[in-house]
Coordinates of C-alpha atoms in Angstrom, one line a residue:
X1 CA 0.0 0.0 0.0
X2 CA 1.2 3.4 -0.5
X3 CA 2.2 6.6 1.6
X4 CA -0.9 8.0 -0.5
X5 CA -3.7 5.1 -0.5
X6 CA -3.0 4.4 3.4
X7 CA -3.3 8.1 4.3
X8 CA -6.4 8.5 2.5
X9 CA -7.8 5.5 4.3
X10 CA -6.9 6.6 7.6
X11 CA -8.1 10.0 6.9
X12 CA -12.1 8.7 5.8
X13 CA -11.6 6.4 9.5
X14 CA -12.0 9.4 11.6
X15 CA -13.6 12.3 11.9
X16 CA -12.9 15.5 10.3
X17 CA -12.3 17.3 13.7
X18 CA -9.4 14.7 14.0
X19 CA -7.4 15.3 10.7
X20 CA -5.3 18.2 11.8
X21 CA -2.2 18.5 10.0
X22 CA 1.2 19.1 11.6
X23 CA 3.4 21.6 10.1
X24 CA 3.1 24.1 7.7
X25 CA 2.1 27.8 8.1
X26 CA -1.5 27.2 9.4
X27 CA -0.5 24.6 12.5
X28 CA -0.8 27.0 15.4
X29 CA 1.2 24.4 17.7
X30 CA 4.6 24.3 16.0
X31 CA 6.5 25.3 13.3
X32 CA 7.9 22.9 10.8
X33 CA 9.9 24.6 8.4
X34 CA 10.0 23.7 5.0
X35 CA 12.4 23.9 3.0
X36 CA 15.2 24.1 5.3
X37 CA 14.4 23.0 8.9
X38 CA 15.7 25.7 11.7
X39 CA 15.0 25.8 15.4
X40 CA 14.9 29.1 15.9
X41 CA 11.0 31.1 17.0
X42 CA 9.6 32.7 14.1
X43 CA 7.7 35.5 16.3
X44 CA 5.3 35.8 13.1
X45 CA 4.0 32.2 13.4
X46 CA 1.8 31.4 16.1
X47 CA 3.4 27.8 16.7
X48 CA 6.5 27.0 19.2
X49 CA 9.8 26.5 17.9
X50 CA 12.3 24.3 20.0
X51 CA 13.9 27.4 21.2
X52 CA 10.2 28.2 22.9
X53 CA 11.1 24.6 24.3
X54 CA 14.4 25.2 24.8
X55 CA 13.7 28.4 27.2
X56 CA 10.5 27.8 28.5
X57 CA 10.9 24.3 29.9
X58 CA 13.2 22.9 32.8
X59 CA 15.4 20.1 31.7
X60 CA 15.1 16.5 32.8
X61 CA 16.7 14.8 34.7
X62 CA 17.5 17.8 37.1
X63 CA 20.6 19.0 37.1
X64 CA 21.3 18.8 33.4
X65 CA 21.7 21.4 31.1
X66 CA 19.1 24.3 31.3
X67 CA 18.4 26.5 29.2
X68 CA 15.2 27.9 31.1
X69 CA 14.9 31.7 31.1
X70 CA 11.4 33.2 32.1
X71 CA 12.3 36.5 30.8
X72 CA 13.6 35.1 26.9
X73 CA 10.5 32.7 27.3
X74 CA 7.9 35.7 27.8
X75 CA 10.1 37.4 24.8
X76 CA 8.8 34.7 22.6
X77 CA 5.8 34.2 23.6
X78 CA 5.1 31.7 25.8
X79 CA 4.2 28.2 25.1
X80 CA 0.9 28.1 23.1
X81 CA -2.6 26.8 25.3
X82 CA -2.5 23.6 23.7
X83 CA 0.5 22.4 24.9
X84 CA 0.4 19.6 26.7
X85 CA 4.0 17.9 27.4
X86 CA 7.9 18.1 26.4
X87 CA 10.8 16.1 26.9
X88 CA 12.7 19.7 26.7
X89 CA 16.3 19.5 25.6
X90 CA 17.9 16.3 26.2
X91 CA 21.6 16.5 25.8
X92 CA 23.7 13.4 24.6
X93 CA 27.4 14.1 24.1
X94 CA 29.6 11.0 23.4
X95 CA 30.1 8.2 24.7
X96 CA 27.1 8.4 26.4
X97 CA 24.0 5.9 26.4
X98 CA 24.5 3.4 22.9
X99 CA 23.1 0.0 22.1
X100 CA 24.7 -3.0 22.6
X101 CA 23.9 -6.4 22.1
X102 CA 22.1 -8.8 18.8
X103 CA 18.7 -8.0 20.6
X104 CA 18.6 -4.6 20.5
X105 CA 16.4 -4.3 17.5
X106 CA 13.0 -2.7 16.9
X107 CA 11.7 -5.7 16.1
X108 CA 12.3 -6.5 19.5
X109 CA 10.5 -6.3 22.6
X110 CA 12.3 -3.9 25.2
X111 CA 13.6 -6.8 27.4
X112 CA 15.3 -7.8 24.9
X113 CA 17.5 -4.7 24.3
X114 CA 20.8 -4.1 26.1
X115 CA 22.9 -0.6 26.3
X116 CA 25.8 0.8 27.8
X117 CA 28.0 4.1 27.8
X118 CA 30.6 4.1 24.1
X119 CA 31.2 5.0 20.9
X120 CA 29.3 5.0 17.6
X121 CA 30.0 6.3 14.0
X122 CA 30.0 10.5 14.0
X123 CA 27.0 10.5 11.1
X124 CA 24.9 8.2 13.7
X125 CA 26.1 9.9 17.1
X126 CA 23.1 12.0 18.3
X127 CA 24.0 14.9 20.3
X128 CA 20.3 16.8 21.5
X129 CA 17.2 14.9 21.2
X130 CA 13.7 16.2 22.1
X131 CA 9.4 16.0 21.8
X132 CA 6.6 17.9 22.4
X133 CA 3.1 16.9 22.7
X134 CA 0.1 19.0 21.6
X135 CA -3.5 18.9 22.1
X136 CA -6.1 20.0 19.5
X137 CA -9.1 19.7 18.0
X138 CA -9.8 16.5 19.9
X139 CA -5.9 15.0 18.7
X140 CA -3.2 14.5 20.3
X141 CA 0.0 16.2 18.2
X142 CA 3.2 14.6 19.0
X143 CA 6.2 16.9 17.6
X144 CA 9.8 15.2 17.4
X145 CA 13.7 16.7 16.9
X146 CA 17.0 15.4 16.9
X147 CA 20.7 17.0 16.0
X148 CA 23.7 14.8 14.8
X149 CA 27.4 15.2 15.7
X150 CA 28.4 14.5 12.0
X151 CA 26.3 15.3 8.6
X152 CA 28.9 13.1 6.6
X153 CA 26.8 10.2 5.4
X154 CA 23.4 9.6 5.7
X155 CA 21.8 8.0 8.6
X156 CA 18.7 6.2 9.8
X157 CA 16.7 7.9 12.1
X158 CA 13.9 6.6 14.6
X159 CA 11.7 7.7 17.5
X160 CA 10.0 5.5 20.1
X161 CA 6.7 6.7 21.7
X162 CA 5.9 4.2 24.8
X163 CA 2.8 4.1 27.4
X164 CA 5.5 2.6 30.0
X165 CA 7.9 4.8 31.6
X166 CA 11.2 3.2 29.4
X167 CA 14.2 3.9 31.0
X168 CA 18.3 2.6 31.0
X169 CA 18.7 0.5 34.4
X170 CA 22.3 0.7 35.8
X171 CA 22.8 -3.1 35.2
X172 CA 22.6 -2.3 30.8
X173 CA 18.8 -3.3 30.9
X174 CA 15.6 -1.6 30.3
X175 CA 12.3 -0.6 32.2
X176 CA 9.4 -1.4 30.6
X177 CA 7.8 -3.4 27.9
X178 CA 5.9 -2.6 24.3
X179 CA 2.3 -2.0 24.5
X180 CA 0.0 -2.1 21.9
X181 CA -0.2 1.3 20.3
X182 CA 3.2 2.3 21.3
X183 CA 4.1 4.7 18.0
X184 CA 7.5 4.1 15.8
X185 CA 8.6 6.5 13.1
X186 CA 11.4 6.3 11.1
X187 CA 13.1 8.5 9.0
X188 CA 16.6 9.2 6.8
X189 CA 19.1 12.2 6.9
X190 CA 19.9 11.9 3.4
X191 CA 22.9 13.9 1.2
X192 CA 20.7 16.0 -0.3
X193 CA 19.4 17.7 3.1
X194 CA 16.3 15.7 3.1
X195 CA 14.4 13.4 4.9
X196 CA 13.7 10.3 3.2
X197 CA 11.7 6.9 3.3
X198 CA 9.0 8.0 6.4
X199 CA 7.8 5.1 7.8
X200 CA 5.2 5.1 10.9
X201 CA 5.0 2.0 12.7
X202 CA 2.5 1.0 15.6
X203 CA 3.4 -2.0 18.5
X204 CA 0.8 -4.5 17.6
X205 CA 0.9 -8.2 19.3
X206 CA 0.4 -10.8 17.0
X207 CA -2.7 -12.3 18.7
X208 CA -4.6 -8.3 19.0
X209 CA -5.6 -8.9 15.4
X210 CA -5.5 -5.2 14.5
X211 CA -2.9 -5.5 11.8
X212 CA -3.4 -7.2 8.8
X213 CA -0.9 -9.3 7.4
X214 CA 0.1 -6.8 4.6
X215 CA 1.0 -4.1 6.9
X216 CA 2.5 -6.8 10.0
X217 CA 6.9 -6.3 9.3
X218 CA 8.4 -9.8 8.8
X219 CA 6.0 -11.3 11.2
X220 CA 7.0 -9.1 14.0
X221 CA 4.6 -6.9 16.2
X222 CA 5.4 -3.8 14.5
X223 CA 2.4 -2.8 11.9
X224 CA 2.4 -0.2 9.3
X225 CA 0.2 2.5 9.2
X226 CA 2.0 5.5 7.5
X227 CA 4.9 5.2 5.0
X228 CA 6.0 8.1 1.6
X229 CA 7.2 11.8 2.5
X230 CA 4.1 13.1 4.7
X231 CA 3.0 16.7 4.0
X232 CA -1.0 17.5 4.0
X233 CA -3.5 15.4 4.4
X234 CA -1.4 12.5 5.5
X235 CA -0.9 13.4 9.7
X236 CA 2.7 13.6 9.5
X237 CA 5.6 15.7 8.1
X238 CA 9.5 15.9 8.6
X239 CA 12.2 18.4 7.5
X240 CA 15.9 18.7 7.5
X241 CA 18.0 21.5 8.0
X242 CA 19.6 22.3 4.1
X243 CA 21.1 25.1 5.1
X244 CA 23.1 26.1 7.8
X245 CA 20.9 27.3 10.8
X246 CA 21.7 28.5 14.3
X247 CA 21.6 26.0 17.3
X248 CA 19.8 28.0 20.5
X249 CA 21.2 25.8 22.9
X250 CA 25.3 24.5 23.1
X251 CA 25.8 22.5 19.8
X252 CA 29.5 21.6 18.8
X253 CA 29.5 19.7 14.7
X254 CA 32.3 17.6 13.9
X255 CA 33.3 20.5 11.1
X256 CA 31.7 23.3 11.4
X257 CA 31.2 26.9 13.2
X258 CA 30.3 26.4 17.1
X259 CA 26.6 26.8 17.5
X260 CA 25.4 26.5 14.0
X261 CA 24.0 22.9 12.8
X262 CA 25.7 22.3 9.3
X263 CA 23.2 21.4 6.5
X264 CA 22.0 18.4 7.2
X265 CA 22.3 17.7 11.1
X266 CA 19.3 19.5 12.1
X267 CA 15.5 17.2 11.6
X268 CA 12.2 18.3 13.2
X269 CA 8.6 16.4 12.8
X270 CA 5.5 16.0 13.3
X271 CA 2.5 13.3 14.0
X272 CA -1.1 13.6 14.0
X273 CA -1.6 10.3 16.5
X274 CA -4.8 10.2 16.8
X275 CA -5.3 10.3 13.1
X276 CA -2.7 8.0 12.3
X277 CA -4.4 5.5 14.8
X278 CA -7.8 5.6 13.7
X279 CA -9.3 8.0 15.9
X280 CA -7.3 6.3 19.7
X281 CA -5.2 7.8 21.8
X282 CA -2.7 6.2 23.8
X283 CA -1.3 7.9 26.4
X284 CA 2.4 8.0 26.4
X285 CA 4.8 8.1 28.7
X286 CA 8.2 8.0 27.6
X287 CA 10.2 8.5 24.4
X288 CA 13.3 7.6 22.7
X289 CA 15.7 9.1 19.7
X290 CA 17.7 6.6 18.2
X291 CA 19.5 6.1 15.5
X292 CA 20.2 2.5 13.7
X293 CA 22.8 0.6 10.9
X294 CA 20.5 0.6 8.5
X295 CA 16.8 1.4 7.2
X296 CA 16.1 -2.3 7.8
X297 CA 13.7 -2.5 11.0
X298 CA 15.6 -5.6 11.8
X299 CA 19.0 -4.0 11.6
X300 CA 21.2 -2.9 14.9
X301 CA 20.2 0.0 16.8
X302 CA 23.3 2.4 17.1
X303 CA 22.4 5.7 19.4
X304 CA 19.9 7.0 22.1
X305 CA 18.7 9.6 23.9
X306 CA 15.6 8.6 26.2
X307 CA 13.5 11.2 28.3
X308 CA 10.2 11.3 29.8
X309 CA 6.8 12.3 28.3
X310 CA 3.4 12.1 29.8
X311 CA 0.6 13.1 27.4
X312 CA -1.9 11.9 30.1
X313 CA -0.8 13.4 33.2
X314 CA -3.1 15.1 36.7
X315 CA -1.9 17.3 39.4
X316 CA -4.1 17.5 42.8
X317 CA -5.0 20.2 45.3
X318 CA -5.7 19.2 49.0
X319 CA -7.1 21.9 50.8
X320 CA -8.3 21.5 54.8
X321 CA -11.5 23.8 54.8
X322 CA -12.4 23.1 58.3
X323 CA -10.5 22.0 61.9
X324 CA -13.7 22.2 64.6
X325 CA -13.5 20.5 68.3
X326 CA -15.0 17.5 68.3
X327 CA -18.4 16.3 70.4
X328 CA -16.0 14.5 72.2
X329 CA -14.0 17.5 72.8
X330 CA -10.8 15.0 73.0
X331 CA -10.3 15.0 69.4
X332 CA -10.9 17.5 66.1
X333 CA -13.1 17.0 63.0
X334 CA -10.6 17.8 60.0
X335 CA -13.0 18.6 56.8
X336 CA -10.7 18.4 53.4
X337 CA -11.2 19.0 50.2
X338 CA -9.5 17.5 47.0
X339 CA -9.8 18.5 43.4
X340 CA -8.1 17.1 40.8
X341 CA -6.9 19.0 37.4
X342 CA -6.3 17.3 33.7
X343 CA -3.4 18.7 32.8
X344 CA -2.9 16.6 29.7
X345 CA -4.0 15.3 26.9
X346 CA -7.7 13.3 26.6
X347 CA -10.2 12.7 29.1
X348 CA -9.7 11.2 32.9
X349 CA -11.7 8.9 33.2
X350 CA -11.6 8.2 37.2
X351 CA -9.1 8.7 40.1
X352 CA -7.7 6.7 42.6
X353 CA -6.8 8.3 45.5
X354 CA -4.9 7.3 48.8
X355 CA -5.1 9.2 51.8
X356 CA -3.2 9.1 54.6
X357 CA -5.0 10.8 57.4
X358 CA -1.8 12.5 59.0
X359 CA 0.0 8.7 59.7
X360 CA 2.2 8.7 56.4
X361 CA 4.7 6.5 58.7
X362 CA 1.2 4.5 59.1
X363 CA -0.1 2.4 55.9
X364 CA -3.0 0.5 57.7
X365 CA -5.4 3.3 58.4
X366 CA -4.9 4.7 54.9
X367 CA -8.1 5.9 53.5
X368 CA -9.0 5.0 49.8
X369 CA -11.5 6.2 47.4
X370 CA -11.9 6.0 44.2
X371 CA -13.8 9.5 41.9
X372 CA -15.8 8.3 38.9
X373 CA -16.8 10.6 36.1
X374 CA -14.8 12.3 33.1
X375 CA -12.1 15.0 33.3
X376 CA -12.0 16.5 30.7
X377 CA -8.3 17.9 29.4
X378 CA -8.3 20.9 31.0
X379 CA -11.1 21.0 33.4
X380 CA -10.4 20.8 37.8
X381 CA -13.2 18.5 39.4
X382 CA -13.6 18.3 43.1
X383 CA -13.2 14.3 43.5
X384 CA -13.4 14.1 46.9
X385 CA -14.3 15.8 50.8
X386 CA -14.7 13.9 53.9
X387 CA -13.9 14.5 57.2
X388 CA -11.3 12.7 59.4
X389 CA -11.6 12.6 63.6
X390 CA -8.0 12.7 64.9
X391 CA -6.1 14.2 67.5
X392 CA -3.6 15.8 66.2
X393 CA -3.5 19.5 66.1
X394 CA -2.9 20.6 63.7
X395 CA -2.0 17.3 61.0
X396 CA -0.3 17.8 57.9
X397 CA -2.3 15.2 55.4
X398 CA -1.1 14.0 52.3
X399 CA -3.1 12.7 49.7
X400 CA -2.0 10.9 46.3
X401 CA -3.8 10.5 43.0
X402 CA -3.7 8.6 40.1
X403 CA -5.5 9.1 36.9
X404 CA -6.9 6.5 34.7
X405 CA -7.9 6.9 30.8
X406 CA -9.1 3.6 29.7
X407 CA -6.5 1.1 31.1
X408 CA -4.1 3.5 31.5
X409 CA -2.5 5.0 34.6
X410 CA -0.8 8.7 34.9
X411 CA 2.1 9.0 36.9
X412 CA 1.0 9.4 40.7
X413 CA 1.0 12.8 42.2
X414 CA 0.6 14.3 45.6
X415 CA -0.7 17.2 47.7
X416 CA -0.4 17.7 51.3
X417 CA -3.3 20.0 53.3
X418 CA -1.7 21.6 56.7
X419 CA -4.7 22.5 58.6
X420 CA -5.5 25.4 60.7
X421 CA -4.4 25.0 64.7
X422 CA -7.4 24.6 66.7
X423 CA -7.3 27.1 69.4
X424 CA -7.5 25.4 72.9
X425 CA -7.8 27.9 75.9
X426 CA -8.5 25.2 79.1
X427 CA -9.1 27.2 82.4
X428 CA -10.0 26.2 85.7
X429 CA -11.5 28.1 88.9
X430 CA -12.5 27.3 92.4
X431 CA -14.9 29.2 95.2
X432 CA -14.6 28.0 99.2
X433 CA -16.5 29.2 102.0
X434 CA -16.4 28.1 105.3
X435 CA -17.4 28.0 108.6
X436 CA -16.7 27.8 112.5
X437 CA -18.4 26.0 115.2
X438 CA -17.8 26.1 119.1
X439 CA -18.2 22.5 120.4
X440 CA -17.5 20.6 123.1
X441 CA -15.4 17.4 122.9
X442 CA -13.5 15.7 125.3
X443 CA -14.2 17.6 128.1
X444 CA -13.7 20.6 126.6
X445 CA -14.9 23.2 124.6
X446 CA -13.4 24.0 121.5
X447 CA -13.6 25.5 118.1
X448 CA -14.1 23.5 114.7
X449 CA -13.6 24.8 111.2
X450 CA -15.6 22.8 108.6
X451 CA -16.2 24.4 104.9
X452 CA -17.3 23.9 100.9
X453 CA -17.3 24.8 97.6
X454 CA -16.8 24.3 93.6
X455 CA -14.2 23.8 91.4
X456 CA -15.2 24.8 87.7
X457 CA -14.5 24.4 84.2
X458 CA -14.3 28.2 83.2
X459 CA -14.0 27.8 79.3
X460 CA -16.5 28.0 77.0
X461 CA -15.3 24.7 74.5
X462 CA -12.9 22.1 76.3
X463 CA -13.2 19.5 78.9
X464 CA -11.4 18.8 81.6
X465 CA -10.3 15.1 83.1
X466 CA -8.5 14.5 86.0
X467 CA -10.2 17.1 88.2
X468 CA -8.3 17.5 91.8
X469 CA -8.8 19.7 94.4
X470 CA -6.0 19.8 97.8
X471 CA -6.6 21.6 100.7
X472 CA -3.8 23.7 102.2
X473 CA -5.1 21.8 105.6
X474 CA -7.3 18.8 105.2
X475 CA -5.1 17.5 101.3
X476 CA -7.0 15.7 99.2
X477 CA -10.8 16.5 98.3
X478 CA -13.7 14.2 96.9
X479 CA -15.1 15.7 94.0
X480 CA -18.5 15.1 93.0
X481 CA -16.8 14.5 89.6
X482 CA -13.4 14.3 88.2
X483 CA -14.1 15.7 84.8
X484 CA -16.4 18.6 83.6
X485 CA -17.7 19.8 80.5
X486 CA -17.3 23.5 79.3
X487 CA -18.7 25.6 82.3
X488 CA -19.4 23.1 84.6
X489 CA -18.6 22.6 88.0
X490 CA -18.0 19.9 90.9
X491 CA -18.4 20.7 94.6
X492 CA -16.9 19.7 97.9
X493 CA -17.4 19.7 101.3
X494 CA -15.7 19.0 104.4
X495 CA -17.9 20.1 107.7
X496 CA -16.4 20.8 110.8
X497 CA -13.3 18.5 109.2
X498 CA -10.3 20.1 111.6
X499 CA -8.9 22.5 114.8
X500 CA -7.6 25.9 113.7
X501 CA -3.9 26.4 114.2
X502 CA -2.1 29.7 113.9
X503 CA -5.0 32.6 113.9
X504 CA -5.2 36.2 112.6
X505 CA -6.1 39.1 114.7
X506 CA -5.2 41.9 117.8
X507 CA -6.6 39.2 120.7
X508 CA -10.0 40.3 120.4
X509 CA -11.9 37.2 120.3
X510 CA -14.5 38.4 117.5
X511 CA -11.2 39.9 115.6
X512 CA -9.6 36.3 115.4
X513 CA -9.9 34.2 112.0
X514 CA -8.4 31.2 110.0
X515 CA -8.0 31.3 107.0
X516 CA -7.0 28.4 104.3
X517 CA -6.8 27.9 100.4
X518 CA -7.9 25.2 98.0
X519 CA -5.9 24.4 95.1
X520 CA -7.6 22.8 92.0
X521 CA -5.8 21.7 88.9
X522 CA -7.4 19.9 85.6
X523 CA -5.9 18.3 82.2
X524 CA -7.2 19.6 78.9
X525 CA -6.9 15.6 76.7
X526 CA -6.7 16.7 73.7
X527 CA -3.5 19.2 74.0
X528 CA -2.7 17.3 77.7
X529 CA -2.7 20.7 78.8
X530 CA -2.8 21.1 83.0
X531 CA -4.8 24.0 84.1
X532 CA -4.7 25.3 87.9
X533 CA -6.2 27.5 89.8
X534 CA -6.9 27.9 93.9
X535 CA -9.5 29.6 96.0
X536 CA -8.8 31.1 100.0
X537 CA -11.4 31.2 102.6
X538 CA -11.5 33.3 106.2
X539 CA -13.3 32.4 108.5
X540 CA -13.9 34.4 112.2
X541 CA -13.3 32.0 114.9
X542 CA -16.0 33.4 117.1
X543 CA -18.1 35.8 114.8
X544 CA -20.7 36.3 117.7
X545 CA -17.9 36.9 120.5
X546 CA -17.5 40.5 122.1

């Protein structure tokens, strides 16, 4: 089948809304030059450029080269509203990251592919790699780029687009394995400053079905479903640099002037995915330049850069809208709030979340739940409020969510919600009176002192356990009750309970009085906060004595 008769069968598959064409002047996502590819922000198109990338996105992994710069970013306008994703700049200078191995073929599944850090021919040694991803008109728009150390010879060209997180594992392994969808695209830097024999490849297992035998490679999984030179109508387009053009970020050729890509060395592209798969959408995580032997899809794989890309991605707010005292008034009633944004490409289709209730150290009392409903690219959705008894004042609460779309999973994200302290003011008070009594004991007559009163719970909202009351005489005090709710009290009583000692006055037996003090202490539970607080009585000794 031909570049021409399978695009126009993929384009009557879909809807119209679907079949918008990378590149040219009317894509507002990203420029594709034509004829010579550049990287450089035309401010007269509306699309990015990878310069827009270049200084409007952080590197990955951190610490790499960055060539982030808000201020040059804002100078060039900002990445457009439908972007969705970007690898940004990945930098590959030998003898970094190249294949190794007989399995480390396309045909292959990941397992089977083997790397470590050396040497490859100069015309196959990529030094920058980098995507983008683009969402519009219901599509998802995956744009690709790639410079070469050396632009003597020609050399084969490919690009990976998984739905697993691929990465290089310290032992000369891989993460990850092929899914059904995953993208392939293939492309030549030829002499003439061209980019020849396009070829667009999906993962399809032999047993899906999905790929009919005239378009399944040498009985492999890979399935055609794009091949000729791209350009309208067909969902994907590629260009090479035939002229020299300026490098925005650090570029050193082989031969050549310092930060200027030699004719040749330079390839952009672009891929309608959603057309080119019928009207689905994967979503991918992960990509890979590479470059190969030969245009054989069997042949050895030479090169690679590999960075991350997630096309279906969420980030979460947690908020704590509440912190109240419980009925209890030993614990707090946290009220939270989650909300979920789709910041990618396609629709959310539920969440999974896993809360923590302020134990992260703590996986048994985690609290799940799971939001049903669309999200749709774009759009923030409250998934989720509850309220959590705990008492901790004030917790700090994380919460982490994972997006689905179909059978596939977004990266996990987290929030944490610090809520408000509860205010906790516990006070305690105490009133004694008392009084005296001339009785006769023993044989003689003396005087008694006997007396009573309250301690009380003087706040307005917290309890109080552990109620005591001491006198400075007697000690210890029963209580009616030990603990009391906000303003109320518990009396005591001790009649005629002891002798005076030491008395107050100038000798004149209806001057003299005894006086003594009760001390009363209670514990706040939630903040274990002891309270105290004391009371003094005086009493005459003979209030009807002359």
């Amino acid at each position: 089948m031909t570049g021409a008769a399978l695009g126009i069968l993929l384009m009557t598959q879909i809807p119209a809304a679907l079949a918008f064409q990378p590149g040219g002047t009317s894509d507002p996502n990203f420029e594709i030059d034509e004829p010579s590819a550049n990287a450089l922000d035309d401010v007269s198109h509306p699309g990015d450029d990878w310069e827009t990338i270049y200084r409007c996105t952080h590197a990955l992994p951190v610490g790499t080269p960055d060539g982030f710069n808000q201020a040059d970013c804002d100078s060039l306008g900002g990445l457009n509203s439908s972007f969705v994703a970007s690898t940004g700049i990945l930098h590959d200078h030998a003898p970094a990251s190249i294949f190794t191995g007989g399995g480390s073929k396309d045909i292959n599944d990941i397992s089977q592919w083997k790397w470590k850090n050396g040497a490859v021919p100069d015309k196959d040694d990529i030094t920058h790699a980098y995507a983008s991803a683009y969402g519009i008109n219901n599509a998802l728009i995956l744009y690709i780029g790639s410079d070469r150390f050396s632009n003597t010879g020609s050399a084969m060209m490919g690009a990976w687009f998984f739905q697993e997180s691929v990465r290089a594992k310290p032992d000369g392994s891989f993460t990850g394995k092929h899914k059904n969808g995953d993208i392939f695209w293939t492309g030549e830097f030829t002499g003439g400053g061209v980019v020849a024999n396009l070829k667009i490849y999906s993962w399809q297992d032999r047993s899906s079905g999905s790929c009919s035998t005239a378009n399944r490679i040498k009985g492999s999984n890979l399935c055609l479903i794009a091949e000729g030179s791209g350009g309208s109508g067909y969902g994907y387009v590629a260009s090479v640099n035939n002229t020299n053009e300026t490098a925005p970020w650090d570029y050193t050729p082989k031969s050549g002037t310092p930060g200027e890509f030699p004719y040749n060395s330079f390839m952009k592209g672009g891929l309608n995915i959603t057309q080119l798969l019928g009207g689905n959408t994967p979503c991918f995580a992960s990509f890979m330049i590479e470059t190969r032997s030969s245009s054989e899809v069997n042949a050895q794989l030479k090169d690679f850069v590999l960075g991350e890309l997630n096309t279906c991605k969420i980030s979460v707010t947690k908020t704590c809208t509440s912190s109240t005292l419980a009925a209890d008034m030993e614990s707090i009633d946290h009220t939270y709030q989650v909300s979920v944004t789709n910041t990618g490409y396609g629709t959310i289709t539920s969440v999974d979340l896993i809360d923590d209730v302020g134990t992260p150290e703590v996986a048994t009392d985690d609290r799940t739940n799971t939001y049903s409903g669309d999200i749709l690219s774009g759009q923030t959705v409250q998934v989720d409020q509850y309220t959590i008894n705990s008492k901790l004042n004030p917790p700090t609460n994380w919460v982490t969510a994972i997006g689905r779309v179909g059978t596939y999973t977004t990266a996990s994200v987290q929030d944490n919600a610090v809520c408000p302290q509860v205010p906790l003011n516990p006070a305690i008070g105490a009133t004694k009176d008392c009084e005296t009594k001339v009785v006769a004991e023993g044989g003689k007559v003396v005087v008694k002192v006997g007396f009573g009163g309250q301690v009380c719970n003087t706040d307005t909202e917290t309890k109080l356990v552990n109620v005591t009351a001491n006198d400075s005489k007697v000690g210890a005090l029963t209580l009616s009750k030990t603990t009391l709710a906000p303003e109320e009290c518990a009396s005591f009583t001790n009649p005629l309970s002891y002798y005076p000692g030491t008395v107050a006055g100038d000798g004149t037996p209806s001057q003299q009085s005894y006086s003594n003090t009760v001390s009363v202490s209670g514990t706040e539970p939630l903040s274990n906060t002891t309270v105290t607080g004391s009371a003094t009585a005086t009493c005459g000794l003979c209030p009807t004595c002359n």
